[in-house]
Coordinates of N, CA and C and ligand atoms in Angstrom, one line a residue:
X22 N -26.2 37.4 -94.7 CA -25.7 38.6 -93.9 C -24.2 39.0 -94.2
X23 N -23.9 40.1 -94.4 CA -22.5 40.5 -94.7 C -21.6 40.2 -93.6
X24 N -20.5 39.8 -93.9 CA -19.7 39.5 -92.7 C -19.8 38.2 -92.0
X25 N -21.0 37.5 -92.3 CA -21.2 36.1 -91.7 C -20.1 35.1 -92.1
X26 N -19.7 34.3 -91.1 CA -18.9 33.2 -91.6 C -19.5 31.7 -91.4
X27 N -20.7 31.7 -90.8 CA -21.4 30.6 -90.7 C -23.0 30.9 -90.7
X28 N -23.6 29.7 -91.0 CA -25.1 29.9 -91.0 C -25.7 28.7 -90.2
X29 N -27.0 28.8 -89.7 CA -27.6 27.7 -89.2 C -29.1 27.8 -89.6
X30 N -29.7 26.6 -89.9 CA -31.2 26.6 -90.1 C -31.9 26.4 -88.8
X31 N -32.9 27.2 -88.7 CA -33.8 27.2 -87.4 C -35.1 26.8 -87.8
X32 N -35.4 25.6 -87.2 CA -36.7 24.9 -87.5 C -37.7 25.6 -86.6
X33 N -38.5 26.5 -87.0 CA -39.6 27.0 -86.1 C -40.6 27.7 -87.0
X34 N -41.8 27.9 -86.6 CA -42.8 28.7 -87.4 C -42.9 30.0 -86.6
X35 N -42.2 30.1 -85.4 CA -42.5 31.4 -84.6 C -41.5 32.5 -84.9
X36 N -42.0 33.6 -85.6 CA -41.2 34.6 -86.0 C -40.4 35.3 -84.9
X37 N -41.1 35.4 -83.7 CA -40.4 36.0 -82.6 C -39.1 35.4 -82.3
X38 N -39.2 34.0 -82.3 CA -37.9 33.2 -82.0 C -36.8 33.4 -83.0
X39 N -37.3 33.5 -84.2 CA -36.4 34.0 -85.4 C -35.7 35.3 -85.2
X40 N -36.5 36.2 -84.8 CA -35.9 37.5 -84.6 C -35.0 37.5 -83.4
X41 N -35.3 36.9 -82.4 CA -34.4 36.8 -81.3 C -33.1 36.0 -81.6
X42 N -33.2 34.9 -82.3 CA -32.0 34.3 -82.6 C -31.2 35.1 -83.5
X43 N -31.6 35.9 -84.4 CA -30.8 36.8 -85.2 C -30.1 37.8 -84.3
X44 N -30.8 38.3 -83.3 CA -30.2 39.4 -82.4 C -29.0 38.7 -81.6
X45 N -29.2 37.6 -81.2 CA -28.2 36.8 -80.3 C -27.0 36.3 -81.1
X46 N -27.4 35.7 -82.3 CA -26.4 35.0 -83.1 C -25.6 35.8 -84.0
X47 N -26.1 37.1 -84.4 CA -25.3 37.7 -85.4 C -24.0 38.2 -84.8
X48 N -23.9 38.7 -83.6 CA -22.5 39.1 -83.1 C -21.5 38.0 -83.1
X49 N -21.9 36.8 -83.2 CA -21.1 35.6 -83.3 C -20.7 35.4 -84.8
X50 N -21.4 36.1 -85.8 CA -21.1 35.9 -87.2 C -21.8 34.7 -87.6
X51 N -23.1 34.4 -86.9 CA -23.8 33.2 -87.5 C -25.2 33.8 -88.0
X52 N -25.3 33.5 -89.2 CA -26.7 33.8 -90.0 C -27.7 32.9 -89.8
X53 N -28.9 33.3 -89.4 CA -30.0 32.4 -89.1 C -30.9 32.3 -90.3
X54 N -31.1 31.0 -90.8 CA -32.1 30.7 -92.0 C -33.2 30.1 -91.4
X55 N -34.3 30.9 -91.5 CA -35.7 30.1 -91.0 C -36.0 29.0 -91.8
X56 N -36.5 27.8 -91.1 CA -36.9 26.6 -91.8 C -38.1 26.2 -91.3
X57 N -39.2 26.1 -92.0 CA -40.7 25.8 -91.5 C -40.9 24.3 -91.7
X58 N -40.2 23.5 -90.8 CA -40.7 22.1 -90.9 C -42.0 21.8 -90.1
X59 N -42.7 20.8 -90.5 CA -44.1 20.4 -89.9 C -44.0 19.3 -89.0
X60 N -44.8 19.2 -88.0 CA -45.1 18.0 -87.1 C -43.8 17.5 -86.4
X61 N -43.2 18.4 -85.8 CA -41.8 18.1 -85.2 C -41.9 18.0 -83.6
X62 N -43.1 18.2 -83.0 CA -43.0 18.2 -81.5 C -43.6 16.9 -81.0
X63 N -43.0 16.6 -79.7 CA -43.5 15.5 -78.9 C -43.9 16.1 -77.5
X64 N -44.7 15.4 -76.7 CA -45.0 15.9 -75.4 C -44.0 15.1 -74.6
X65 N -43.3 16.0 -73.7 CA -42.3 15.3 -72.8 C -42.3 16.3 -71.4
X66 N -41.5 15.6 -70.5 CA -41.4 16.3 -69.3 C -40.6 17.6 -69.3
X67 N -39.6 17.6 -70.1 CA -38.6 18.6 -70.0 C -38.5 19.4 -71.5
X68 N -38.1 20.5 -71.5 CA -37.9 21.2 -72.7 C -36.7 20.6 -73.4
X69 N -35.7 20.2 -72.7 CA -34.5 19.6 -73.3 C -34.9 18.2 -74.1
X70 N -35.7 17.5 -73.4 CA -36.1 16.1 -74.2 C -36.9 16.5 -75.6
X71 N -37.9 17.6 -75.3 CA -38.7 17.8 -76.4 C -37.7 18.5 -77.7
X72 N -36.8 19.3 -77.2 CA -36.0 20.0 -78.3 C -35.0 18.8 -78.9
X73 N -34.4 18.0 -78.1 CA -33.5 17.1 -78.5 C -34.1 16.0 -79.6
X74 N -35.4 15.6 -79.1 CA -36.1 14.6 -79.9 C -36.5 15.3 -81.4
X75 N -37.0 16.5 -81.2 CA -37.5 17.2 -82.4 C -36.4 17.5 -83.3
X76 N -35.3 18.0 -82.7 CA -34.2 18.2 -83.6 C -33.6 16.9 -84.3
X77 N -33.7 15.7 -83.7 CA -33.2 14.6 -84.3 C -34.1 14.2 -85.5
X78 N -35.5 14.1 -85.2 CA -36.4 13.8 -86.1 C -36.4 14.7 -87.3
X79 N -36.2 16.0 -87.0 CA -36.4 17.0 -88.2 C -35.0 16.8 -89.0
X80 N -33.9 16.7 -88.4 CA -32.6 16.6 -89.1 C -32.7 15.4 -90.1
X81 N -33.2 14.2 -89.6 CA -33.3 13.1 -90.5 C -34.5 13.2 -91.5
X82 N -35.6 13.7 -91.2 CA -36.7 13.9 -92.1 C -36.2 14.9 -93.3
X83 N -35.6 15.9 -92.9 CA -35.3 16.8 -93.9 C -33.8 16.8 -94.5
X84 N -33.2 15.8 -93.8 CA -31.8 15.7 -94.3 C -31.0 16.8 -94.3
X85 N -31.0 17.5 -93.1 CA -30.1 18.8 -93.0 C -29.8 19.1 -91.5
X86 N -28.7 19.6 -91.4 CA -28.4 20.0 -90.0 C -29.3 21.4 -89.6
X87 N -29.6 21.3 -88.4 CA -30.5 22.4 -87.9 C -30.7 22.5 -86.3
X88 N -31.3 23.6 -85.9 CA -31.5 23.7 -84.5 C -32.9 23.8 -84.3
X89 N -33.5 23.3 -83.2 CA -34.9 23.5 -82.8 C -34.8 24.0 -81.4
X90 N -35.8 24.9 -81.0 CA -35.8 25.5 -79.6 C -37.2 25.1 -79.0
X91 N -37.1 24.6 -77.7 CA -38.4 24.4 -77.0 C -38.3 25.3 -75.8
X92 N -39.3 25.9 -75.3 CA -39.5 26.8 -74.1 C -40.6 26.5 -73.3
X93 N -40.6 26.9 -72.1 CA -41.7 26.7 -71.3 C -41.7 27.7 -70.1
X94 N -43.0 28.1 -69.5 CA -43.1 28.9 -68.3 C -43.4 27.9 -67.2
X95 N -42.7 28.1 -66.2 CA -42.7 27.1 -65.0 C -43.1 28.1 -63.7
X96 N -44.5 27.9 -63.2 CA -44.8 28.8 -62.1 C -44.9 28.0 -60.8
X97 N -44.1 28.6 -59.9 CA -43.7 27.7 -58.6 C -45.0 27.4 -57.9
X98 N -46.0 28.3 -57.7 CA -47.0 28.0 -56.8 C -48.1 27.0 -57.6
X99 N -47.9 26.7 -59.0 CA -48.7 26.0 -59.7 C -47.9 24.6 -59.9
X100 N -46.9 24.4 -59.1 CA -46.0 23.2 -59.2 C -45.4 23.1 -60.5
X101 N -45.0 24.2 -61.2 CA -44.3 24.1 -62.5 C -45.2 24.2 -63.6
X102 N -46.6 24.2 -63.4 CA -47.5 24.4 -64.6 C -47.4 25.8 -65.2
X103 N -47.4 26.2 -66.4 CA -47.8 25.2 -67.5 C -46.7 24.4 -68.0
X104 N -45.4 24.7 -67.8 CA -44.3 24.0 -68.0 C -44.4 23.4 -69.5
X105 N -44.3 22.0 -69.7 CA -44.4 21.5 -71.1 C -45.6 21.8 -71.8
X106 N -46.7 22.2 -71.1 CA -47.9 22.5 -71.7 C -48.1 24.0 -72.0
X107 N -47.0 24.9 -72.0 CA -47.1 26.3 -72.1 C -47.8 26.7 -73.5
X108 N -47.4 26.0 -74.6 CA -47.9 26.5 -75.8 C -49.5 26.2 -75.7
X109 N -50.0 25.0 -75.4 CA -51.4 24.7 -75.3 C -52.1 25.6 -74.4
X110 N -51.5 26.0 -73.1 CA -52.0 26.9 -72.1 C -52.2 28.3 -72.7
X111 N -51.2 28.5 -73.6 CA -51.3 30.1 -73.9 C -52.5 30.1 -75.0
X112 N -52.6 29.0 -75.9 CA -53.7 29.0 -76.8 C -55.0 28.9 -76.1
X113 N -55.2 28.1 -75.0 CA -56.5 27.8 -74.5 C -56.9 28.8 -73.3
X114 N -56.1 28.9 -72.3 CA -56.2 29.9 -71.1 C -55.9 31.3 -71.5
X115 N -54.8 31.5 -72.3 CA -54.2 32.7 -72.5 C -53.7 33.4 -71.3
X116 N -53.4 34.6 -71.5 CA -52.8 35.4 -70.4 C -53.7 35.6 -69.3
X117 N -55.1 36.0 -69.7 CA -56.0 36.3 -68.6 C -56.4 34.9 -67.8
X118 N -56.4 33.9 -68.5 CA -56.6 32.6 -67.8 C -55.6 32.2 -66.8
X119 N -54.3 32.6 -67.3 CA -53.2 32.2 -66.4 C -53.2 33.0 -65.0
X120 N -53.5 34.3 -65.4 CA -53.6 35.3 -64.3 C -54.7 34.9 -63.3
X121 N -55.8 34.3 -63.8 CA -56.9 33.9 -62.9 C -56.4 32.8 -62.1
X122 N -55.5 31.9 -62.5 CA -55.1 30.8 -61.7 C -54.2 31.3 -60.5
X123 N -53.7 32.4 -60.7 CA -52.9 33.0 -59.6 C -53.6 33.9 -58.6
X124 N -54.9 34.1 -58.9 CA -55.7 34.9 -57.9 C -55.6 34.4 -56.5
X125 N -55.2 35.2 -55.5 CA -55.2 34.7 -54.2 C -53.9 34.1 -53.8
X126 N -53.1 33.7 -54.7 CA -51.8 32.9 -54.4 C -50.7 34.0 -53.9
X127 N -49.9 33.6 -53.0 CA -49.0 34.7 -52.5 C -47.8 34.7 -53.3
X128 N -47.2 33.7 -53.6 CA -46.0 33.6 -54.5 C -46.2 33.6 -55.8
X129 N -45.5 34.6 -56.6 CA -45.8 34.7 -57.9 C -44.6 34.4 -58.7
X130 N -43.6 33.7 -58.0 CA -42.3 33.4 -58.6 C -42.5 32.3 -59.8
X131 N -41.7 32.5 -60.8 CA -41.7 31.7 -61.9 C -40.5 31.8 -62.7
X132 N -40.3 30.7 -63.8 CA -39.1 30.9 -64.5 C -39.4 30.4 -65.8
X133 N -38.7 31.0 -66.8 CA -38.8 30.4 -68.2 C -37.6 29.6 -68.5
X134 N -37.7 28.4 -69.1 CA -36.5 27.5 -69.5 C -36.5 27.3 -71.0
X135 N -35.3 27.4 -71.5 CA -35.2 27.2 -72.9 C -34.3 26.1 -73.2
X136 N -34.5 25.3 -74.2 CA -33.4 24.3 -74.7 C -33.2 24.5 -76.2
X137 N -32.1 24.7 -76.6 CA -31.8 24.8 -78.1 C -31.1 23.5 -78.4
X138 N -31.6 22.7 -79.3 CA -31.0 21.5 -79.7 C -30.5 21.6 -81.2
X139 N -29.2 21.2 -81.5 CA -28.5 21.1 -82.6 C -28.5 19.6 -83.1
X140 N -28.7 19.3 -84.4 CA -28.6 17.9 -84.8 C -28.4 17.9 -86.4
X141 N -27.4 17.2 -86.7 CA -27.2 16.9 -88.2 C -27.7 15.5 -88.6
X142 N -28.0 15.2 -89.7 CA -28.7 14.0 -90.1 C -28.0 12.6 -89.8
X143 N -26.7 12.8 -89.4 CA -26.0 11.5 -89.1 C -25.5 11.4 -87.7
X144 N -25.9 12.6 -86.9 CA -25.4 12.7 -85.5 C -26.4 12.6 -84.4
X145 N -26.1 12.8 -83.2 CA -26.9 12.7 -82.1 C -27.1 14.2 -81.8
X146 N -28.3 14.6 -81.1 CA -28.5 16.0 -80.8 C -27.6 16.5 -79.7
X147 N -27.2 17.8 -79.7 CA -26.5 18.4 -78.7 C -27.4 19.6 -78.1
X148 N -27.5 19.6 -76.8 CA -28.7 20.5 -76.2 C -27.9 21.6 -75.4
X149 N -28.4 22.8 -75.5 CA -27.9 24.1 -74.8 C -29.0 24.5 -74.0
X150 N -29.0 24.8 -72.7 CA -30.1 25.2 -71.9 C -30.0 26.6 -71.4
X151 N -31.0 27.3 -71.2 CA -31.0 28.6 -70.6 C -32.2 28.8 -69.6
X152 N -32.1 29.7 -68.6 CA -33.0 30.0 -67.6 C -33.1 31.3 -67.2
X153 N -34.4 31.9 -67.0 CA -34.4 33.2 -66.5 C -35.6 33.1 -65.3
X154 N -35.3 33.6 -64.1 CA -36.1 33.5 -63.0 C -36.9 35.0 -62.9
X155 N -38.1 34.9 -62.5 CA -38.8 36.3 -62.3 C -40.1 36.1 -61.5
X156 N -41.0 37.0 -61.9 CA -42.3 37.0 -61.1 C -43.4 37.1 -62.2
X157 N -44.6 36.6 -62.0 CA -45.7 37.0 -62.9 C -46.4 38.3 -62.3
X158 N -46.6 39.2 -63.1 CA -47.2 40.5 -62.7 C -48.7 40.2 -62.6
X159 N -49.3 41.4 -62.0 CA -50.8 41.2 -61.7 C -51.5 41.6 -63.0
X160 N -51.0 42.3 -63.9 CA -51.7 42.5 -65.1 C -50.7 42.7 -66.2
X161 N -51.1 42.5 -67.6 CA -50.1 42.5 -68.7 C -49.7 44.0 -68.8
X162 N -48.5 44.1 -69.4 CA -47.9 45.3 -69.8 C -46.9 45.2 -70.9
X163 N -46.9 46.1 -71.8 CA -46.0 46.0 -73.0 C -46.5 45.2 -74.1
X164 N -46.1 45.6 -75.3 CA -46.4 44.9 -76.6 C -45.3 44.2 -77.3
X165 N -44.1 44.3 -76.7 CA -43.0 43.6 -77.4 C -42.9 42.0 -77.1
X166 N -42.0 41.3 -77.8 CA -41.9 40.0 -77.5 C -43.2 39.2 -78.1
X167 N -43.5 38.1 -77.4 CA -44.5 37.3 -77.7 C -45.0 36.4 -76.5
X168 N -46.0 35.7 -76.7 CA -46.5 34.7 -75.7 C -46.7 35.5 -74.3
X169 N -46.2 34.9 -73.2 CA -46.4 35.4 -71.9 C -45.4 36.6 -71.6
X170 N -44.7 37.2 -72.5 CA -43.8 38.3 -72.2 C -44.5 39.4 -71.4
X171 N -45.7 39.8 -71.7 CA -46.5 41.0 -71.0 C -46.5 40.7 -69.6
X172 N -46.5 39.5 -69.1 CA -46.9 39.3 -67.7 C -45.5 38.7 -67.0
X173 N -44.5 38.6 -67.6 CA -43.1 38.0 -67.0 C -42.2 39.1 -66.6
X174 N -42.1 39.3 -65.4 CA -41.1 40.5 -64.9 C -39.7 39.7 -64.5
X175 N -38.5 39.9 -65.3 CA -37.2 39.1 -64.8 C -36.9 39.6 -63.6
X176 N -36.2 38.8 -62.8 CA -35.6 39.1 -61.5 C -34.6 40.4 -61.8
X177 N -34.7 41.4 -60.9 CA -33.8 42.6 -61.1 C -34.4 43.6 -62.1
X178 N -35.5 43.2 -62.7 CA -36.1 44.2 -63.6 C -37.5 44.9 -63.1
X179 N -37.7 46.1 -63.5 CA -39.0 46.6 -63.1 C -40.0 46.6 -64.1
X180 N -39.5 46.2 -65.4 CA -40.4 46.1 -66.5 C -40.6 44.6 -66.9
X181 N -41.8 44.4 -67.5 CA -42.1 43.0 -68.1 C -41.2 42.7 -69.4
X182 N -41.1 41.4 -69.7 CA -40.3 41.2 -70.9 C -41.0 41.9 -72.2
X183 N -42.4 42.1 -71.9 CA -43.2 42.8 -73.1 C -42.8 44.2 -73.2
X184 N -42.2 44.8 -72.2 CA -41.9 46.2 -72.1 C -40.3 46.4 -72.5
X185 N -39.6 45.3 -72.6 CA -38.2 45.4 -72.8 C -38.0 45.4 -74.4
X186 N -37.0 46.0 -74.9 CA -36.6 45.8 -76.3 C -36.2 44.4 -76.5
X187 N -36.3 44.0 -77.8 CA -36.0 42.5 -78.0 C -34.4 42.4 -77.6
X188 N -33.7 43.4 -77.8 CA -32.2 43.3 -77.5 C -32.1 43.2 -76.0
X189 N -32.9 44.0 -75.2 CA -32.9 43.8 -73.7 C -33.3 42.5 -73.2
X190 N -34.5 42.0 -73.9 CA -35.0 40.7 -73.4 C -34.0 39.7 -73.7
X191 N -33.2 39.7 -74.8 CA -32.3 38.6 -75.1 C -31.1 38.6 -74.2
X192 N -30.7 39.8 -73.6 CA -29.6 39.7 -72.7 C -30.0 39.0 -71.3
X193 N -31.3 39.1 -71.0 CA -31.6 38.4 -69.8 C -32.4 37.1 -70.0
X194 N -32.9 36.9 -71.1 CA -33.8 35.8 -71.4 C -33.2 34.4 -71.3
X195 N -34.1 33.3 -71.0 CA -33.8 31.9 -71.2 C -33.2 31.7 -72.6
X196 N -33.9 32.1 -73.6 CA -33.5 31.8 -75.0 C -32.1 32.4 -75.3
X197 N -32.0 33.6 -74.8 CA -30.7 34.5 -75.1 C -29.6 33.6 -74.5
X198 N -29.8 33.1 -73.3 CA -28.7 32.2 -72.7 C -28.4 31.0 -73.4
X199 N -29.5 30.1 -73.8 CA -29.3 29.0 -74.5 C -28.6 29.1 -75.8
X200 N -29.0 30.2 -76.5 CA -28.5 30.5 -77.9 C -27.0 30.9 -77.7
X201 N -26.6 31.7 -76.7 CA -25.2 32.1 -76.5 C -24.4 30.9 -76.2
X202 N -24.9 29.9 -75.5 CA -24.1 28.7 -75.3 C -24.0 27.8 -76.5
X203 N -25.2 27.9 -77.3 CA -25.0 27.1 -78.7 C -23.9 27.8 -79.5
X204 N -24.0 29.2 -79.5 CA -23.1 30.0 -80.5 C -21.6 29.6 -80.0
X205 N -21.3 29.6 -78.7 CA -20.0 29.5 -78.4 C -19.5 28.0 -78.7
X206 N -20.2 27.1 -78.7 CA -19.9 25.7 -79.2 C -19.7 25.7 -80.8
X207 N -20.8 26.3 -81.4 CA -21.0 26.3 -82.9 C -19.8 27.0 -83.5
X208 N -19.3 28.1 -83.0 CA -18.3 28.9 -83.6 C -16.9 28.1 -83.5
X209 N -16.9 27.2 -82.5 CA -15.6 26.4 -82.4 C -15.7 25.1 -83.2
X210 N -16.9 24.7 -83.6 CA -17.1 23.5 -84.4 C -16.8 23.6 -85.9
X211 N -16.7 22.5 -86.5 CA -16.5 22.6 -88.1 C -17.6 22.7 -88.9
X212 N -18.8 22.8 -88.3 CA -20.1 22.7 -89.0 C -20.6 24.2 -89.3
X213 N -21.4 24.2 -90.3 CA -22.1 25.5 -90.8 C -21.2 26.4 -91.5
X214 N -20.0 26.1 -92.0 CA -19.2 27.1 -92.7 C -19.8 27.5 -94.0
X215 N -19.7 28.8 -94.2 CA -20.2 29.4 -95.5 C -18.8 29.5 -96.4
X216 N -19.0 28.8 -97.4 CA -17.5 28.8 -98.3 C -17.8 29.9 -99.4
Ligands
LIG209 P1 -42.7 26.7 -77.5 O1 -43.3 25.3 -77.3 O2 -41.1 26.6 -77.3 O3 -43.1 27.4 -78.8 O4 -43.2 27.6 -76.3 C1 -44.3 27.3 -75.5 C2 -45.1 28.5 -75.1 O5 -44.3 29.2 -74.1 C3 -45.2 29.6 -76.2 O6 -46.5 29.4 -76.9 C4 -45.3 30.7 -75.4 O7 -46.7 31.1 -74.9 C5 -44.5 30.6 -74.2 N1 -43.1 31.1 -74.5 C6 -42.0 30.4 -74.8 N2 -41.0 31.2 -74.9 C7 -41.4 32.5 -74.5 C8 -40.8 33.8 -74.4 O8 -39.5 34.1 -74.7 N3 -41.7 34.8 -74.0 C9 -43.0 34.5 -73.6 N4 -43.5 33.4 -73.7 C10 -42.8 32.3 -74.2

């Protein structure tokens, strides 16, 4: 990317995450290099534990510095479900199944959490977290973003994340916040320089 002074490898197979990382990190002069490593995830209670563990294993396995991001949807009335099981729930229940679980429930409050973990082959992971609160809508709307975006309405918005442009989503989203925290640290650190 012209004008970049740094780059970072992003280990993910999710194209939506790559696009969002580019939107958030390019104003910091950080170019995102997609890196498709395999078999990196564990099951754990928090997105931070998953991201930290995955980043550490991946950085050692592939002998390179990189970031990994883990995210989850936490629904209050379901005691935080799907949380760490968001990916599995999306594949199995889907949006329709998730909405059915909320039939008849009063509170539709929910939040998305994101953790971005950076690790180099000789170091320990650094984790940056982000959170967005909102509501689960009664029906899906919008075709932007990915995953549960069509049914998640951020606090203060009248539109679902599926109806926001990616730039608008990144301004309010869990991932946008976590990536901006990472970028603030990374721009100050000595890693990732392009010579
Ligand atoms: P992952 O394990 O970080 O890939 O995320 C788990 C699941 O949470 C994904 O499969 C999506 O269904 C959902 N998810 C994570 N982040 C987002 C988001 O920004 N928008 C909508 N759904 C998301």
